[in-house]
Short mmCIF file of C-alpha atoms in Angstrom, two decimals:
data_model
loop_
_atom_site.label_atom_id
_atom_site.label_comp_id
_atom_site.label_asym_id
_atom_site.label_seq_id
_atom_site.Cartn_x
_atom_site.Cartn_y
_atom_site.Cartn_z
CA UNK A 275 -33.32 30.00 6.94
CA UNK A 276 -34.46 30.11 3.46
CA UNK A 277 -37.11 32.28 2.27
CA UNK A 278 -39.71 30.69 0.95
CA UNK A 279 -41.28 31.78 -2.55
CA UNK A 280 -44.16 30.32 -4.62
CA UNK A 281 -44.53 29.99 -8.45
CA UNK A 282 -47.57 32.00 -8.44
CA UNK A 283 -46.55 35.02 -7.11
CA UNK A 284 -47.96 38.09 -8.62
CA UNK A 285 -46.60 41.39 -8.57
CA UNK A 286 -47.73 44.98 -9.31
CA UNK A 287 -46.17 48.73 -8.39
CA UNK A 288 -47.03 50.57 -5.86
CA UNK A 289 -46.14 54.10 -6.58
CA UNK A 290 -43.02 55.35 -3.94
CA UNK A 291 -42.93 52.02 -1.94
CA UNK A 292 -41.63 48.83 -2.75
CA UNK A 293 -42.98 46.50 -5.27
CA UNK A 294 -45.96 44.84 -4.09
CA UNK A 295 -46.20 40.95 -4.03
CA UNK A 296 -48.98 38.71 -3.56
CA UNK A 297 -47.56 35.52 -2.23
CA UNK A 298 -50.03 32.56 -2.36
CA UNK A 299 -49.77 30.03 0.84
CA UNK A 300 -47.12 27.43 0.77
CA UNK A 301 -50.06 24.97 0.13
CA UNK A 302 -51.98 27.02 -2.08
CA UNK A 303 -53.18 25.87 -5.61
CA UNK A 304 -55.33 28.50 -7.44
CA UNK A 305 -56.02 26.00 -10.33
CA UNK A 306 -55.66 28.72 -12.86
CA UNK A 307 -54.59 32.31 -13.37
CA UNK A 308 -55.98 35.26 -14.90
CA UNK A 309 -59.89 34.29 -13.31
CA UNK A 310 -60.92 33.79 -9.76
CA UNK A 311 -60.87 30.05 -8.52
CA UNK A 312 -61.10 29.09 -5.06
CA UNK A 313 -62.29 31.63 -2.41
CA UNK A 314 -59.24 33.77 -1.06
CA UNK A 315 -58.45 34.77 2.28
CA UNK A 316 -56.52 38.03 2.39
CA UNK A 317 -53.52 37.28 5.25
CA UNK A 318 -52.16 40.20 7.08
CA UNK A 319 -48.61 39.92 9.00
CA UNK A 320 -47.87 41.01 12.46
CA UNK A 321 -46.06 44.06 13.15
CA UNK A 322 -42.02 43.60 12.52
CA UNK A 323 -42.77 40.73 10.44
CA UNK A 324 -43.60 39.83 6.98
CA UNK A 325 -45.54 37.59 4.21
CA UNK A 326 -42.94 34.52 4.18
CA UNK A 327 -43.18 34.32 8.45
CA UNK A 328 -46.89 34.75 8.12
CA UNK A 329 -46.91 32.21 5.76
CA UNK A 330 -45.01 29.92 7.85
CA UNK A 331 -46.78 30.31 11.26
CA UNK A 332 -50.20 29.93 9.40
CA UNK A 333 -49.61 26.41 7.64
CA UNK A 334 -51.13 24.38 10.02
CA UNK A 335 -54.40 26.25 9.28
CA UNK A 336 -53.10 26.21 5.66
CA UNK A 337 -52.76 22.26 5.65
CA UNK A 338 -56.22 21.73 6.72
CA UNK A 339 -57.97 24.45 4.70
CA UNK A 340 -55.50 24.40 1.50
CA UNK A 341 -58.09 22.33 -0.33
CA UNK A 342 -61.05 24.84 0.45
CA UNK A 343 -59.40 28.38 0.18
CA UNK A 344 -56.46 30.25 -1.69
CA UNK A 345 -54.03 31.96 1.23
CA UNK A 346 -53.00 35.50 -0.19
CA UNK A 347 -50.29 37.01 2.04
CA UNK A 348 -48.81 40.66 1.57
CA UNK A 349 -45.93 42.78 3.11
CA UNK A 350 -46.89 45.91 5.03
CA UNK A 351 -45.52 49.07 3.20
CA UNK A 352 -43.36 50.19 5.86
CA UNK A 353 -40.06 48.45 6.93
CA UNK A 354 -39.68 47.84 10.56
CA UNK A 355 -36.78 46.42 12.96
CA UNK A 356 -37.66 42.74 13.73
CA UNK A 357 -40.71 42.55 16.23
CA UNK A 358 -40.63 40.81 19.60
CA UNK A 359 -40.01 36.92 19.09
CA UNK A 360 -38.62 37.21 15.40
CA UNK A 361 -35.51 36.81 16.14
CA UNK A 362 -33.50 34.24 16.33
CA UNK A 363 -36.12 32.04 14.73
CA UNK A 364 -36.42 34.29 11.82
CA UNK A 365 -32.88 35.30 11.24
CA UNK A 366 -32.21 35.68 7.60
CA UNK A 367 -36.01 36.07 6.79
CA UNK A 368 -35.54 40.09 6.45
CA UNK A 369 -36.65 42.90 5.55
CA UNK A 370 -39.40 43.19 8.36
CA UNK A 371 -42.53 45.33 7.79
CA UNK A 372 -45.12 47.16 9.98
CA UNK A 373 -48.65 48.44 8.60
CA UNK A 374 -48.35 51.86 10.19
CA UNK A 375 -45.66 54.69 10.55
CA UNK A 376 -43.77 54.88 13.65
CA UNK A 377 -45.59 56.75 16.20
CA UNK A 378 -48.72 56.84 14.03
CA UNK A 379 -51.97 55.55 15.67
CA UNK A 380 -54.20 55.89 12.52
CA UNK A 381 -54.30 53.82 9.11
CA UNK A 382 -51.51 55.49 7.10
CA UNK A 383 -52.84 56.12 3.49
CA UNK A 384 -50.05 53.79 1.66
CA UNK A 385 -51.95 50.98 3.90
CA UNK A 386 -54.85 51.76 2.97
CA UNK A 387 -54.12 51.76 -0.81
CA UNK A 388 -52.40 48.77 -0.98
CA UNK A 389 -55.27 47.01 0.92
CA UNK A 390 -57.77 48.25 -1.53
CA UNK A 391 -55.92 47.64 -4.50
CA UNK A 392 -55.23 44.09 -3.63
CA UNK A 393 -59.18 43.47 -2.28
CA UNK A 394 -60.09 44.95 -5.82
CA UNK A 395 -57.68 42.07 -8.10
CA UNK A 396 -60.40 40.58 -10.18
CA UNK A 397 -58.06 37.40 -10.32
CA UNK A 398 -58.73 36.82 -6.40
CA UNK A 399 -62.28 35.78 -4.98
CA UNK A 400 -61.84 37.37 -1.35
CA UNK A 401 -64.08 35.99 0.83
CA UNK A 402 -62.21 36.58 4.31
CA UNK A 403 -59.31 38.23 6.12
CA UNK A 404 -57.14 37.06 8.50
CA UNK A 405 -54.81 39.15 10.69
CA UNK A 406 -52.35 38.38 13.24
CA UNK A 407 -50.92 40.87 16.16
CA UNK A 408 -51.13 44.67 14.45
CA UNK A 409 -52.21 42.65 11.22
CA UNK A 410 -55.57 41.75 13.37
CA UNK A 411 -55.91 45.38 14.20
CA UNK A 412 -55.54 46.45 10.38
CA UNK A 413 -58.19 43.44 9.76
CA UNK A 414 -60.63 45.02 11.95
CA UNK A 415 -60.06 48.37 10.74
CA UNK A 416 -60.44 47.05 7.26
CA UNK A 417 -64.10 45.39 8.44
CA UNK A 418 -65.29 48.46 9.95
CA UNK A 419 -64.23 50.82 7.25
CA UNK A 420 -66.34 48.11 4.41
CA UNK A 421 -69.39 48.41 7.21
CA UNK A 422 -69.29 52.09 7.24
CA UNK A 423 -68.59 52.39 3.43
CA UNK A 424 -71.38 49.66 2.41
CA UNK A 425 -74.23 51.75 4.92
CA UNK A 426 -73.66 54.83 2.03
CA UNK A 427 -74.02 52.75 -0.94
CA UNK A 428 -76.24 51.05 -2.72
CA UNK A 429 -74.18 49.40 -4.94
CA UNK A 430 -72.61 47.27 -2.36
CA UNK A 431 -71.91 44.25 -4.66
CA UNK A 432 -69.33 46.30 -6.60
CA UNK A 433 -66.85 46.65 -3.14
CA UNK A 434 -66.13 43.16 -3.26
CA UNK A 435 -67.39 42.68 0.50
CA UNK A 436 -65.47 40.49 2.58
CA UNK A 437 -67.78 37.81 4.46
CA UNK A 438 -65.84 37.08 7.42
CA UNK A 439 -62.54 37.67 9.65
CA UNK A 440 -60.31 35.74 12.18
CA UNK A 441 -58.22 38.14 14.72
CA UNK A 442 -55.32 36.00 16.09
CA UNK A 443 -53.73 37.34 19.12
CA UNK A 444 -55.08 40.97 17.78
CA UNK A 445 -54.43 44.57 19.53
CA UNK A 446 -57.11 47.16 20.06
CA UNK A 447 -58.26 49.47 19.02
CA UNK A 448 -59.07 48.99 15.10
CA UNK A 449 -56.66 50.36 12.70
CA UNK A 450 -58.87 53.32 10.56
CA UNK A 451 -58.69 56.07 8.32
CA UNK A 452 -60.38 59.25 8.14
CA UNK A 453 -63.92 58.11 10.36
CA UNK A 454 -65.52 60.14 12.76
CA UNK A 455 -65.78 59.54 16.66
CA UNK A 456 -69.24 57.86 15.99
CA UNK A 457 -68.25 55.70 12.94
CA UNK A 458 -65.04 54.28 15.30
CA UNK A 459 -67.60 53.61 18.18
CA UNK A 460 -69.59 51.63 15.97
CA UNK A 461 -69.44 47.96 16.86
CA UNK A 462 -68.51 45.60 14.08
CA UNK A 463 -70.72 43.23 12.38
CA UNK A 464 -69.02 41.16 10.28
CA UNK A 465 -68.92 37.28 11.56
CA UNK A 466 -66.08 36.85 13.14
CA UNK A 467 -63.68 34.81 15.40
CA UNK A 468 -61.29 35.98 17.96
CA UNK A 469 -57.82 33.77 19.31
CA UNK A 470 -56.36 35.07 22.54
CA UNK A 471 -53.54 33.79 24.24
CA UNK A 472 -54.14 33.81 28.02
CA UNK A 473 -50.19 34.02 28.57
CA UNK A 474 -49.76 36.78 25.74
CA UNK A 475 -48.23 39.84 27.11
CA UNK A 476 -50.94 42.02 25.05
CA UNK A 477 -53.88 39.54 26.07
CA UNK A 478 -55.65 42.34 27.27
CA UNK A 479 -55.42 44.46 24.20
CA UNK A 480 -56.33 41.06 22.10
CA UNK A 481 -59.53 40.65 24.89
CA UNK A 482 -60.26 44.45 24.16
CA UNK A 483 -60.41 44.29 20.36
CA UNK A 484 -63.41 40.90 20.70
CA UNK A 485 -65.08 42.82 24.37
CA UNK A 486 -65.15 46.92 22.48
CA UNK A 487 -65.40 46.66 18.59
CA UNK A 488 -67.43 43.86 17.80
CA UNK A 489 -71.14 42.56 17.89
CA UNK A 490 -70.94 39.74 19.77
CA UNK A 491 -73.98 38.15 18.11
CA UNK A 492 -71.57 37.62 15.12
CA UNK A 493 -68.51 37.00 16.71
CA UNK A 494 -66.44 34.45 18.85
CA UNK A 495 -63.84 34.44 21.31
CA UNK A 496 -61.39 31.53 21.51
CA UNK A 497 -58.75 31.14 24.69
CA UNK A 498 -55.43 29.03 24.61
CA UNK A 499 -53.22 28.86 27.40
CA UNK A 500 -50.26 30.35 25.11
CA UNK A 501 -48.24 33.19 24.58
CA UNK A 502 -48.12 35.55 21.58
CA UNK A 503 -48.14 32.70 18.72
CA UNK A 504 -50.29 30.53 16.92
CA UNK A 505 -51.21 27.42 18.54
CA UNK A 506 -49.29 23.85 17.33
CA UNK A 507 -51.71 21.35 18.85
CA UNK A 508 -53.86 19.54 16.38
CA UNK A 509 -56.53 19.49 18.72
CA UNK A 510 -56.40 23.52 18.91
CA UNK A 511 -55.82 23.89 15.47
CA UNK A 512 -58.85 22.09 14.74
CA UNK A 513 -60.96 24.76 17.09
CA UNK A 514 -60.03 27.57 14.75
CA UNK A 515 -60.22 25.54 11.17
CA UNK A 516 -64.06 24.43 12.31
CA UNK A 517 -64.79 28.24 12.92
CA UNK A 518 -63.56 29.23 9.79
CA UNK A 519 -65.19 26.76 7.98
CA UNK A 520 -68.36 27.12 10.04
CA UNK A 521 -68.13 31.05 9.31
CA UNK A 522 -67.59 30.10 5.06
CA UNK A 523 -70.72 28.04 5.33
CA UNK A 524 -72.86 30.27 6.90
CA UNK A 525 -72.11 33.42 4.56
CA UNK A 526 -71.36 31.58 1.19
CA UNK A 527 -73.83 32.57 -1.38
CA UNK A 528 -75.86 34.23 0.98
CA UNK A 529 -77.67 37.73 0.32
CA UNK A 530 -78.06 38.33 4.23
CA UNK A 531 -75.89 41.59 4.88
CA UNK A 532 -74.24 41.60 8.33
CA UNK A 533 -73.45 45.60 7.80
#
């Protein structure tokens, strides 16, 4: 299978690691360069995959939302064997990556810096984050650390706060770095939607991420009779699309803080 490339891929150097590439979604059009235009969604792939595969996996969401959002995909910093279900479907799409070091339970410094550098880009107007599997575990940690950070600074706007999050077949608990036990126990209050596959081997972890880590006043769970993958039926995709659109409408341009 040919690896997808996009004409507006942007690259920068992460010291000591592979070149960091920001790959826009297959259907994304930024409407220019140098300054942020469309609201952007940072997309974090699952462990043992990569940005190209997640770009393909989310194509139905992109078809429905590319007029409103720019989808931005990045590769994790650590090379990895292919994850469950990757082969033979995505044979030839390597190398594959993961967000943690093998055997590690915390967010590595390399991953933390990578995410911080991407979210700090002035040419991207990040408003939301989407994660699949291990990428959802990381996205939850990013949201929690954002919440903790926001509670400790008066200059919240400077941090470029994400306003909503989408967790697809996530795993638990959130992947964090240098938080106290008390901070790790805080419920995450960012508006969020959680997609859980009832036939997913990691269904219990996916459900636990929602049940144990998120404030139910701002979060919603959607269940599908599927395995560890995104839905392909149009009506199922529409449910996720509608939730993303709703969260954006409810948070765009508002000064209300969810932290």
